[in-house]
């Protein structure tokens, strides 16, 4: 018999409705117990749609005995207060990225989760893309003098009514989307620091940001993050003395390609692609990993500590921009 | 720039001195081998041993390994795939490769079993092909084919040895499209060095003869070209070789070093059978019969002449395109005859 964990969801915005709730229901090891949101109407509608319990607030949800894990899918500004209550009730936490609104809150969250002995995982989904995993495995074959270019470009900015346009809730292209690429680059290259940044502001948040990082192992990277791009792109290109590897992040496709040209046995063949076919999407992989960590009491791939390092680097990029 | 191919004797000192001699003749930069990780692909795809002229002699491969290790190659692996009656592992054991690999600290990779990536080729025959993950870690490819005659395509040597790089056990579905399949496989696995085992050579089916040669080159097309000359064949009569020559970007400019071809011609009564396609055989019968009919005798003779050379025009043509290819080929044939 499959061992199940009871899950409660806090925050019922787009991330919950479009991404997490449908997949939570399809995960055999999960029983969706209840949901809650600041909007009472949305809470009742969602609870009715999924036939689960509606809670008036996250405190009630976290206190409920049948809930083993809490999915925090609120804007970043609310992550800390929900996580604090979840830790007090010893509930495992899956938290959307970035871990918190600021590093102080993030550090406290990590500390409290550690003291409570619970799993704290942060949702950097790009790490669960098999082509990103393959790219990471191919890095040693690229030789020295590595350089990387990443792009996360979207043609349509988010609705201005959403938290993404409010700095006080955790908005901003870099804070909200760019953090994915910061995490990915840290995963690939280790500890780094910002060396250059440029931002295009609209009202109180950045809508387009380009930044350069230099990592302790000598790798240099350049990233473009934008909500106002004419094209849609989410890609990474890494090159070294022995060749290059390029791939793109995609949620829905079942065939992912990693293009490369390496000075290895295939160097005469020009650019070739490795095809990865996987019907399981990246969000399902992410949830599966969280479940596995909870059931086996393991440290997740993106622990609170890891996500805190991402947040610190993002904060350093913003600080550098303020200095300019 | 010339494509150098060395022909050397396997003397009393064995393969080692023959290889050293051949490498010197083609000016192989041995310094370039230092630090290389090398894949060696012998031809083990048969049930017979090397003395029957069908599989690569393990002693030749061992001599090659010894030279590579002497010149600082960091890592060496010998690869082969399963074939329809046996597995690569069984062939490694049966033909002495397993013992040799242990002796020389060389890896043996069964291409059919190793964990693999799916490579997208969009080639002439393969849309994609599985490639063992481990192959990505190697940077030098040496193909070590056996020099022998072949029922379908006259000879099999450097280019055709890469057919075994396809990890599928049952490869017969590609035989009808051999030229295209070999083109794709040689594009992906372009050998950096070709070492041909021509010691015992299968000159006819089940007939082997000691020839005592080793051929070395860097261009597999040039090596196969020289092999056809050794058998006194027209290179363009070998369908896949003709196909490669057709798509070659630079003209073939072969420089033969060491022994002269005329001094080491391999006598064989082997002749390639008529085109295996049912359609062509049927056409052959009809045209032969038509020769006997007075009214069409001249036409019949012309067609009969074309049929004898048909494989030159139809090499690599998929079955469903044979008829238009025949018509087009016949027009070319007529134009050439008229030109003469």
XYZ file of C-alpha atoms in Angstrom:
664
model
C 0.000 0.000 0.000
C 1.286 3.447 -0.928
C 2.280 5.508 2.103
C 0.507 8.858 1.799
C 1.215 12.311 3.115
C -1.537 14.822 3.782
C -0.966 18.176 2.096
C -2.466 21.605 2.715
C -2.061 24.446 0.233
C -1.658 28.068 1.317
C -2.110 30.615 -1.464
C -4.444 29.868 -4.364
C -3.218 32.168 -7.096
C -2.096 31.170 -10.568
C 0.839 29.058 -9.380
C -1.560 26.958 -7.318
C -4.420 26.771 -9.818
C -2.407 26.167 -12.982
C 0.602 24.301 -11.706
C 0.494 22.695 -8.293
C -3.080 21.687 -7.473
C -3.661 19.563 -10.606
C -0.343 17.779 -10.047
C -0.855 17.288 -6.310
C -4.082 15.481 -7.102
C -2.279 13.214 -9.556
C 0.519 12.292 -7.149
C -0.343 8.888 -5.667
C 1.615 9.494 -2.436
C -0.297 12.699 -1.676
C -3.725 13.269 -0.206
C -4.839 16.850 -0.725
C -6.481 17.676 2.603
C -7.303 21.374 2.497
C -6.659 24.813 1.055
C -6.656 28.416 2.176
C -6.156 31.877 0.695
C -6.566 35.519 1.753
C -9.600 35.562 -0.498
C -12.406 33.663 1.212
C -14.299 33.353 -2.075
C -11.317 31.786 -3.816
C -10.763 29.422 -0.881
C -14.360 28.163 -0.959
C -14.426 27.829 -4.764
C -11.165 25.888 -4.848
C -12.153 23.659 -1.931
C -15.428 22.906 -3.650
C -13.749 22.205 -7.009
C -11.252 19.755 -5.539
C -13.572 18.396 -2.877
C -11.252 19.287 0.008
C -11.600 21.208 3.262
C -11.491 25.013 3.221
C -9.647 26.722 6.064
C -10.272 30.311 7.106
C -6.542 30.978 7.447
C -3.152 29.330 7.303
C -2.882 29.014 11.099
C -5.911 26.707 11.190
C -4.583 24.764 8.224
C -1.154 24.285 9.781
C -2.673 23.115 13.054
C -4.801 20.401 11.447
C -3.491 16.962 12.440
C -4.097 15.217 9.099
C -1.804 17.635 7.308
C 1.820 16.512 7.153
C 3.133 19.053 4.666
C 2.270 22.593 3.643
C 2.685 24.028 0.160
C 3.329 27.771 0.473
C 2.288 29.281 -2.847
C 1.718 32.858 -1.721
C 3.606 35.954 -2.892
C 7.169 35.970 -1.422
C 6.283 38.578 1.186
C 4.007 36.069 2.964
C 6.347 33.049 2.860
C 7.958 33.764 6.203
C 4.839 34.122 8.363
C 3.278 30.921 6.954
C 6.531 28.986 7.264
C 6.902 30.113 10.874
C 3.515 28.614 11.835
C 4.218 25.457 9.818
C 7.512 24.999 11.663
C 5.798 25.466 15.005
C 3.369 22.674 14.057
C 6.200 20.509 12.649
C 4.753 20.399 9.145
C 7.095 19.808 6.218
C 7.299 22.792 3.867
C 7.350 23.162 0.134
C 7.787 26.871 -0.579
C 7.676 28.610 -3.944
C 10.781 30.579 -4.910
C 12.319 32.803 -3.701
C 12.488 31.434 -0.179
C 11.505 34.710 1.484
C 11.093 38.425 0.987
C 14.542 39.194 2.418
C 17.587 37.318 3.645
C 16.842 37.904 7.341
C 13.487 36.165 6.999
C 15.110 33.428 4.911
C 17.779 32.769 7.550
C 15.154 32.540 10.293
C 13.078 30.149 8.193
C 16.055 27.867 7.623
C 16.916 27.931 11.317
C 13.368 27.196 12.450
C 12.937 24.376 9.930
C 16.175 22.849 11.087
C 15.171 23.083 14.744
C 11.780 21.533 13.993
C 13.427 18.656 12.095
C 11.243 19.107 9.041
C 11.936 19.107 5.300
C 12.108 22.610 3.817
C 12.274 22.594 0.037
C 12.065 25.604 -2.282
C 10.523 25.343 -5.752
C 13.318 25.984 -8.223
C 11.744 23.829 -10.872
C 14.408 24.278 -13.549
C 16.687 21.955 -11.611
C 14.210 19.149 -12.298
C 14.368 19.570 -16.039
C 16.259 16.515 -17.361
C 18.016 18.568 -20.010
C 19.366 20.938 -17.359
C 20.633 17.875 -15.475
C 22.296 16.608 -18.646
C 23.853 20.017 -19.283
C 25.293 19.957 -15.767
C 26.753 16.497 -16.423
C 28.308 17.733 -19.676
C 30.118 20.694 -18.085
C 33.349 18.757 -17.340
C 33.665 17.978 -21.052
C 33.698 21.646 -22.032
C 37.211 22.244 -20.760
C 38.427 25.399 -19.066
C 37.511 29.100 -19.445
C 33.802 28.488 -19.129
C 31.364 31.234 -20.029
C 27.587 31.040 -19.837
C 24.743 33.066 -21.257
C 21.199 32.652 -20.036
C 17.978 34.277 -21.141
C 14.544 34.290 -19.553
C 12.468 36.437 -21.879
C 8.708 36.787 -21.924
C 6.746 38.906 -24.382
C 3.883 39.712 -22.010
C 4.403 41.341 -18.632
C 2.269 39.993 -15.774
C -1.013 41.704 -14.990
C -0.297 44.958 -13.167
C -2.713 43.958 -10.426
C -0.582 40.954 -9.488
C 2.148 40.882 -6.856
C 4.842 40.788 -9.550
C 4.320 44.543 -10.034
C 4.510 45.354 -6.333
C 7.941 45.474 -4.807
C 6.465 45.285 -1.314
C 4.975 41.847 -2.098
C 8.109 40.447 -3.728
C 7.693 41.564 -7.323
C 10.246 42.429 -9.978
C 11.555 40.470 -12.959
C 14.834 39.568 -11.276
C 13.293 38.734 -7.888
C 10.472 36.681 -9.338
C 11.880 35.102 -12.532
C 15.599 35.853 -12.564
C 16.030 33.960 -9.330
C 15.517 30.747 -11.320
C 18.576 31.505 -13.421
C 20.602 32.593 -10.408
C 19.800 29.251 -8.795
C 20.666 27.326 -11.959
C 24.004 29.108 -12.345
C 24.836 28.509 -8.687
C 23.950 24.834 -9.146
C 26.286 24.627 -12.118
C 29.201 26.763 -10.988
C 29.084 27.161 -7.208
C 29.618 30.381 -5.287
C 29.499 33.621 -7.233
C 29.117 37.383 -6.994
C 27.635 40.048 -9.252
C 30.006 42.183 -11.308
C 27.596 44.150 -13.474
C 23.872 44.868 -13.623
C 21.479 47.000 -15.614
C 17.746 47.354 -14.981
C 14.808 48.803 -16.797
C 12.270 49.974 -14.213
C 8.543 50.398 -14.616
C 6.818 51.962 -11.644
C 8.400 50.354 -8.599
C 9.787 47.109 -10.065
C 12.350 46.052 -12.652
C 10.755 44.646 -15.815
C 14.014 43.883 -17.620
C 17.324 43.111 -15.950
C 20.665 42.024 -17.301
C 23.394 40.976 -14.920
C 26.836 39.421 -14.987
C 28.198 37.077 -12.373
C 31.708 35.901 -11.660
C 32.087 32.602 -9.854
C 34.904 31.560 -7.543
C 36.052 28.919 -10.047
C 36.596 31.610 -12.693
C 33.388 31.084 -14.667
C 31.726 34.251 -15.970
C 28.058 34.448 -16.862
C 25.672 36.924 -18.435
C 21.898 36.739 -17.969
C 18.982 38.588 -19.524
C 15.675 38.569 -17.681
C 12.711 40.392 -19.175
C 8.936 40.638 -19.085
C 8.881 43.029 -22.002
C 10.768 41.110 -24.654
C 9.427 40.779 -28.208
C 10.321 37.068 -28.126
C 9.779 34.210 -25.727
C 12.900 32.356 -24.636
C 14.187 30.470 -21.615
C 17.581 29.113 -22.470
C 21.149 28.571 -21.369
C 24.325 28.363 -23.419
C 27.634 27.325 -21.887
C 30.892 27.305 -23.763
C 34.445 26.425 -22.909
C 37.700 25.675 -24.660
C 36.475 22.267 -25.783
C 33.075 23.205 -27.150
C 29.626 24.350 -26.175
C 26.282 23.063 -24.898
C 22.918 24.774 -25.379
C 19.477 23.914 -24.137
C 16.129 25.484 -23.354
C 13.741 25.063 -20.470
C 10.285 23.908 -21.342
C 7.449 22.735 -19.130
C 5.090 21.115 -21.556
C 7.179 19.390 -24.231
C 7.874 15.717 -23.857
C 10.985 15.897 -26.037
C 13.807 18.097 -24.824
C 16.939 18.758 -26.830
C 20.437 19.461 -25.648
C 22.533 20.736 -28.548
C 26.284 20.486 -28.394
C 29.499 20.604 -30.337
C 32.395 19.157 -28.392
C 35.966 18.425 -29.334
C 35.439 14.783 -28.589
C 34.868 11.753 -30.778
C 31.971 13.566 -32.488
C 33.857 16.766 -33.296
C 33.683 16.204 -37.071
C 29.904 15.782 -36.977
C 29.194 19.479 -36.297
C 26.411 20.476 -33.929
C 24.346 17.514 -32.808
C 21.494 17.136 -30.372
C 20.662 14.694 -27.635
C 16.958 14.067 -27.366
C 15.450 13.413 -23.945
C 11.941 12.037 -23.966
C 10.055 12.105 -20.735
C 6.320 12.236 -20.443
C 6.549 13.295 -16.771
C 6.653 17.069 -16.581
C 9.115 18.997 -14.482
C 6.594 20.112 -11.842
C 5.537 16.509 -11.279
C 9.213 15.601 -10.871
C 9.615 18.440 -8.390
C 6.639 17.324 -6.311
C 7.825 13.702 -6.549
C 11.214 14.729 -5.180
C 9.604 16.579 -2.258
C 7.420 13.571 -1.423
C 10.429 11.296 -1.578
C 12.392 13.538 0.773
C 9.505 13.651 3.248
C 8.931 9.898 3.201
C 12.624 9.018 3.447
C 13.628 11.932 5.695
C 16.202 13.123 3.164
C 17.669 16.526 2.435
C 16.048 17.957 -0.723
C 18.009 19.041 -3.793
C 17.021 22.652 -3.120
C 17.035 22.905 0.639
C 16.288 26.083 2.549
C 20.005 26.737 2.839
C 20.505 26.446 -0.913
C 17.586 28.756 -1.617
C 18.914 31.225 0.933
C 22.178 31.448 -1.022
C 20.124 32.213 -4.152
C 18.258 34.952 -2.327
C 21.502 36.457 -1.027
C 22.929 36.604 -4.549
C 19.741 38.183 -5.919
C 19.881 40.750 -3.103
C 23.520 41.501 -3.957
C 22.516 42.163 -7.582
C 19.836 44.625 -6.423
C 22.360 46.257 -4.076
C 24.825 46.669 -6.940
C 22.097 48.319 -9.024
C 21.335 50.760 -6.203
C 25.019 51.695 -6.041
C 25.103 52.576 -9.757
C 46.522 18.087 -49.959
C 46.661 14.355 -50.472
C 44.892 11.554 -48.630
C 47.755 9.288 -47.651
C 47.261 5.553 -47.469
C 50.142 3.306 -46.478
C 50.358 -0.327 -47.557
C 52.862 -2.318 -45.534
C 53.775 -5.956 -45.118
C 53.184 -7.870 -41.927
C 56.719 -9.130 -41.596
C 58.300 -11.626 -39.267
C 58.335 -9.010 -36.510
C 54.571 -9.035 -36.436
C 52.101 -6.203 -36.463
C 54.001 -3.766 -34.261
C 56.777 -2.946 -36.688
C 54.286 -2.915 -39.583
C 52.160 -0.340 -37.769
C 55.148 1.772 -36.768
C 56.303 1.721 -40.360
C 52.849 2.654 -41.684
C 52.400 5.489 -39.162
C 55.748 6.928 -40.207
C 54.785 6.691 -43.873
C 51.583 8.687 -43.421
C 53.379 11.180 -41.103
C 51.066 10.453 -38.194
C 51.827 12.982 -35.474
C 52.364 10.664 -32.524
C 52.819 13.614 -30.165
C 49.184 14.391 -30.827
C 48.209 11.032 -29.282
C 49.461 11.987 -25.807
C 46.571 12.404 -23.397
C 44.003 11.209 -25.916
C 41.201 8.894 -24.917
C 40.756 6.466 -27.771
C 37.940 4.308 -29.077
C 38.977 1.328 -31.206
C 36.348 -0.375 -33.347
C 37.419 -3.751 -34.741
C 35.181 -5.897 -36.916
C 33.959 -8.771 -34.775
C 30.657 -9.260 -36.479
C 30.998 -12.817 -37.653
C 31.049 -16.307 -36.318
C 34.461 -17.144 -37.739
C 37.951 -16.288 -36.520
C 40.529 -13.958 -38.091
C 42.323 -16.780 -39.887
C 39.214 -17.190 -42.053
C 39.526 -13.569 -43.047
C 36.330 -12.244 -41.530
C 37.128 -10.758 -38.099
C 39.869 -8.373 -36.981
C 42.901 -10.134 -35.536
C 43.213 -9.476 -31.806
C 47.010 -9.361 -32.153
C 46.761 -6.429 -34.555
C 44.539 -4.576 -32.098
C 46.896 -5.437 -29.238
C 49.852 -4.048 -31.200
C 47.865 -0.888 -31.865
C 46.979 -0.584 -28.182
C 50.634 -1.054 -27.236
C 51.677 1.777 -29.605
C 48.924 4.069 -28.307
C 49.879 3.403 -24.698
C 53.551 3.918 -25.521
C 52.637 7.335 -26.939
C 50.742 8.432 -23.858
C 47.083 7.749 -24.658
C 45.292 8.162 -21.361
C 42.420 5.807 -21.900
C 41.540 3.170 -24.498
C 38.277 1.326 -25.109
C 37.393 -1.322 -27.673
C 33.792 -1.236 -28.845
C 31.491 -3.552 -30.757
C 27.750 -4.113 -30.902
C 25.685 -7.280 -30.808
C 24.984 -8.903 -34.141
C 22.119 -11.076 -35.138
C 23.576 -14.396 -34.018
C 25.720 -13.365 -31.090
C 26.511 -10.661 -28.586
C 29.532 -8.381 -28.538
C 30.448 -9.749 -25.089
C 30.506 -13.279 -26.472
C 32.615 -12.171 -29.442
C 35.059 -10.351 -27.138
C 35.478 -13.580 -25.195
C 35.600 -15.949 -28.173
C 38.111 -13.921 -30.192
C 40.530 -13.271 -27.328
C 39.691 -9.598 -26.786
C 38.657 -10.133 -23.190
C 42.027 -11.597 -22.211
C 43.866 -8.948 -24.179
C 41.857 -6.152 -22.555
C 42.723 -7.461 -19.095
C 46.369 -7.793 -20.089
C 46.543 -4.258 -21.491
C 44.165 -2.533 -19.066
C 41.744 -1.615 -21.825
C 37.991 -1.243 -21.504
C 35.585 -3.329 -23.577
C 32.255 -1.655 -24.360
C 29.262 -3.520 -25.689
C 27.486 -0.745 -27.585
C 24.199 -2.636 -27.426
C 24.160 -2.793 -23.649
C 25.818 0.419 -22.481
C 23.541 3.192 -21.140
C 22.960 5.516 -24.046
C 21.798 8.908 -25.265
C 19.399 9.341 -28.124
C 21.261 11.468 -30.696
C 19.215 13.362 -33.244
C 20.835 13.029 -36.658
C 18.207 13.937 -39.271
C 20.484 12.049 -41.623
C 19.887 10.322 -44.895
C 18.830 7.094 -43.173
C 18.801 7.635 -39.406
C 16.514 10.203 -37.855
C 18.187 9.423 -34.561
C 20.534 6.835 -33.151
C 21.470 5.644 -29.695
C 24.993 6.478 -28.604
C 26.528 5.115 -25.395
C 26.948 7.893 -22.834
C 30.506 6.826 -22.235
C 31.458 7.687 -25.833
C 31.193 11.388 -24.981
C 34.314 11.049 -22.854
C 36.529 9.868 -25.718
C 38.138 12.101 -28.296
C 39.903 9.886 -30.846
C 38.310 7.200 -33.000
C 40.252 4.422 -34.719
C 38.416 1.994 -36.945
C 40.177 -1.353 -37.440
C 38.251 -3.194 -40.143
C 38.954 -6.513 -41.762
C 39.753 -6.463 -45.451
C 37.311 -8.821 -47.156
C 34.929 -9.382 -50.016
C 31.230 -8.974 -49.463
C 28.314 -10.647 -51.202
C 26.257 -7.483 -51.599
C 28.797 -4.738 -52.095
C 31.994 -6.377 -53.417
C 34.167 -5.281 -50.522
C 33.754 -4.286 -46.915
C 36.373 -2.277 -45.130
C 36.846 1.123 -43.485
C 33.481 2.770 -44.175
C 31.376 -0.311 -43.598
C 33.017 -1.117 -40.275
C 31.029 1.782 -38.779
C 27.823 -0.175 -39.483
C 28.620 -1.907 -36.189
C 28.445 1.435 -34.365
C 24.673 1.110 -34.631
C 23.902 -0.515 -31.277
C 20.828 -2.392 -32.484
C 21.229 -6.142 -32.498
C 19.175 -6.649 -35.622
C 20.460 -4.286 -38.264
C 19.072 -5.925 -41.372
C 16.377 -3.268 -41.841
C 19.188 -0.934 -42.894
C 20.759 -3.300 -45.437
C 18.472 -2.112 -48.221
C 19.693 1.426 -47.475
C 23.263 0.540 -46.674
C 24.863 3.513 -48.431
C 22.650 6.021 -46.632
C 23.087 4.267 -43.282
C 26.869 4.182 -43.658
C 26.886 7.821 -44.697
C 25.106 8.822 -41.482
C 27.199 6.600 -39.247
C 30.467 7.803 -40.778
C 29.358 11.390 -40.381
C 28.714 10.846 -36.684
C 31.699 8.587 -36.096
C 34.259 10.022 -38.506
C 37.404 7.911 -37.940
C 40.550 9.847 -37.169
C 42.647 6.845 -38.110
C 41.980 3.701 -40.162
C 44.027 0.544 -39.618
C 43.065 -2.306 -41.943
C 43.726 -5.923 -41.065
C 44.729 -7.440 -44.418
C 46.714 -10.346 -43.089
C 44.267 -13.145 -43.797
C 41.720 -11.987 -46.361
C 38.432 -13.551 -47.342
C 38.781 -13.519 -51.123
C 35.597 -15.478 -51.774
C 32.877 -16.801 -49.568
C 34.463 -19.223 -47.075
C 37.815 -18.927 -48.846
C 40.615 -17.134 -46.998
C 44.114 -16.415 -48.200
C 47.181 -15.050 -46.431
C 47.947 -11.712 -48.002
C 50.039 -10.301 -45.146
C 49.166 -6.616 -45.509
C 48.238 -3.786 -43.199
C 46.786 -0.582 -44.616
C 46.783 2.662 -42.666
C 45.188 5.984 -43.543
C 43.294 8.863 -42.061
C 40.475 9.075 -44.599
C 38.166 6.018 -44.716
C 37.025 6.829 -48.257
C 40.629 6.924 -49.476
C 41.377 3.644 -47.712
C 38.361 1.911 -49.250
C 39.311 3.342 -52.624
C 42.763 1.742 -52.327
C 41.199 -1.540 -51.213
C 39.112 -1.697 -54.395
C 42.288 -1.162 -56.392
C 43.901 -4.058 -54.525
C 41.044 -6.259 -55.700
C 41.384 -4.732 -59.179
C 37.831 -3.428 -59.002
C 36.294 -0.210 -60.191
C 35.697 1.827 -56.985
C 32.454 3.125 -58.418
C 31.131 -0.429 -58.631
C 31.052 -0.567 -54.828
C 27.658 1.021 -54.186
C 28.374 2.691 -50.871
C 31.782 3.950 -52.007
C 30.176 5.501 -55.065
C 27.628 7.124 -52.759
C 30.353 8.613 -50.555
C 32.260 9.879 -53.575
C 29.083 11.511 -54.865
C 28.560 13.506 -51.660
C 32.232 14.231 -51.003
C 32.953 17.938 -50.819
C 36.593 17.738 -51.878
C 37.965 15.598 -54.707
C 39.682 12.390 -53.680
C 43.419 12.740 -54.064
C 44.952 9.494 -52.872
C 48.663 9.086 -52.348
C 49.666 5.464 -51.880
C 52.786 4.929 -49.827
C 54.816 1.836 -48.990
C 54.083 -1.030 -51.312
C 52.712 -0.366 -54.772
C 49.210 -1.602 -55.519
C 50.347 -3.496 -58.612
C 52.764 -5.492 -56.425
C 50.123 -6.701 -54.063
C 47.001 -7.225 -56.147
C 44.682 -9.749 -54.547
C 43.507 -12.341 -57.019
C 39.900 -13.352 -56.642
C 37.260 -14.803 -58.852
C 34.664 -13.171 -56.630
C 32.070 -11.232 -58.514
C 29.215 -9.389 -56.973
C 25.841 -10.970 -57.743
C 23.347 -9.116 -59.841
C 21.478 -6.349 -58.072
C 19.504 -8.105 -55.358
C 16.372 -6.146 -56.046
C 13.551 -8.283 -57.361
C 12.587 -5.554 -59.792
C 16.022 -5.429 -61.350
C 16.327 -9.193 -61.588
C 12.959 -9.282 -63.266
C 14.007 -6.514 -65.632
C 17.185 -8.413 -66.368
C 15.241 -11.537 -67.354
C 12.854 -9.537 -69.526
C 15.615 -7.683 -71.300
C 17.642 -10.852 -71.776
C 14.593 -12.458 -73.310
C 13.963 -9.421 -75.472
C 17.434 -9.800 -76.957
C 16.213 -12.942 -78.640
C 13.391 -11.175 -80.369
C 14.552 -9.882 -83.719
C 12.614 -6.608 -83.727
C 13.929 -5.425 -80.382
C 17.297 -7.024 -80.555
C 19.241 -3.773 -80.773
C 17.279 -2.159 -77.993
C 17.681 -5.298 -75.931
C 21.421 -5.203 -76.347
C 21.574 -1.610 -75.295
C 19.435 -2.307 -72.272
C 21.437 -5.371 -71.476
C 24.590 -3.241 -71.453
C 22.873 -0.864 -69.102
C 21.768 -3.675 -66.825
C 25.374 -4.824 -66.472
C 26.277 -1.380 -65.149
C 22.969 -0.726 -63.444
C 24.362 -0.913 -59.949
C 26.559 2.109 -60.752
C 23.496 4.163 -61.485
C 21.247 2.698 -58.851
C 23.593 2.535 -55.882
C 21.875 3.569 -52.717
C 18.471 3.985 -54.311
C 15.567 2.984 -52.082
C 13.354 0.258 -53.606
C 10.366 2.494 -54.187
C 12.484 4.844 -56.310
C 14.182 2.126 -58.378
C 11.987 2.517 -61.459
C 12.468 6.280 -61.937
C 16.145 5.819 -61.071
C 16.396 3.131 -63.772
C 14.852 5.432 -66.348
C 17.086 8.319 -65.380
C 20.101 6.000 -65.250
C 19.331 4.579 -68.659
C 19.184 8.107 -70.122
C 22.572 8.891 -68.596
C 23.906 5.603 -69.914
C 22.650 6.382 -73.422
C 24.050 9.900 -73.283
C 27.422 8.572 -72.215
C 27.446 5.967 -74.990
C 26.472 8.597 -77.560
C 29.167 10.912 -76.200
C 31.750 8.223 -76.800
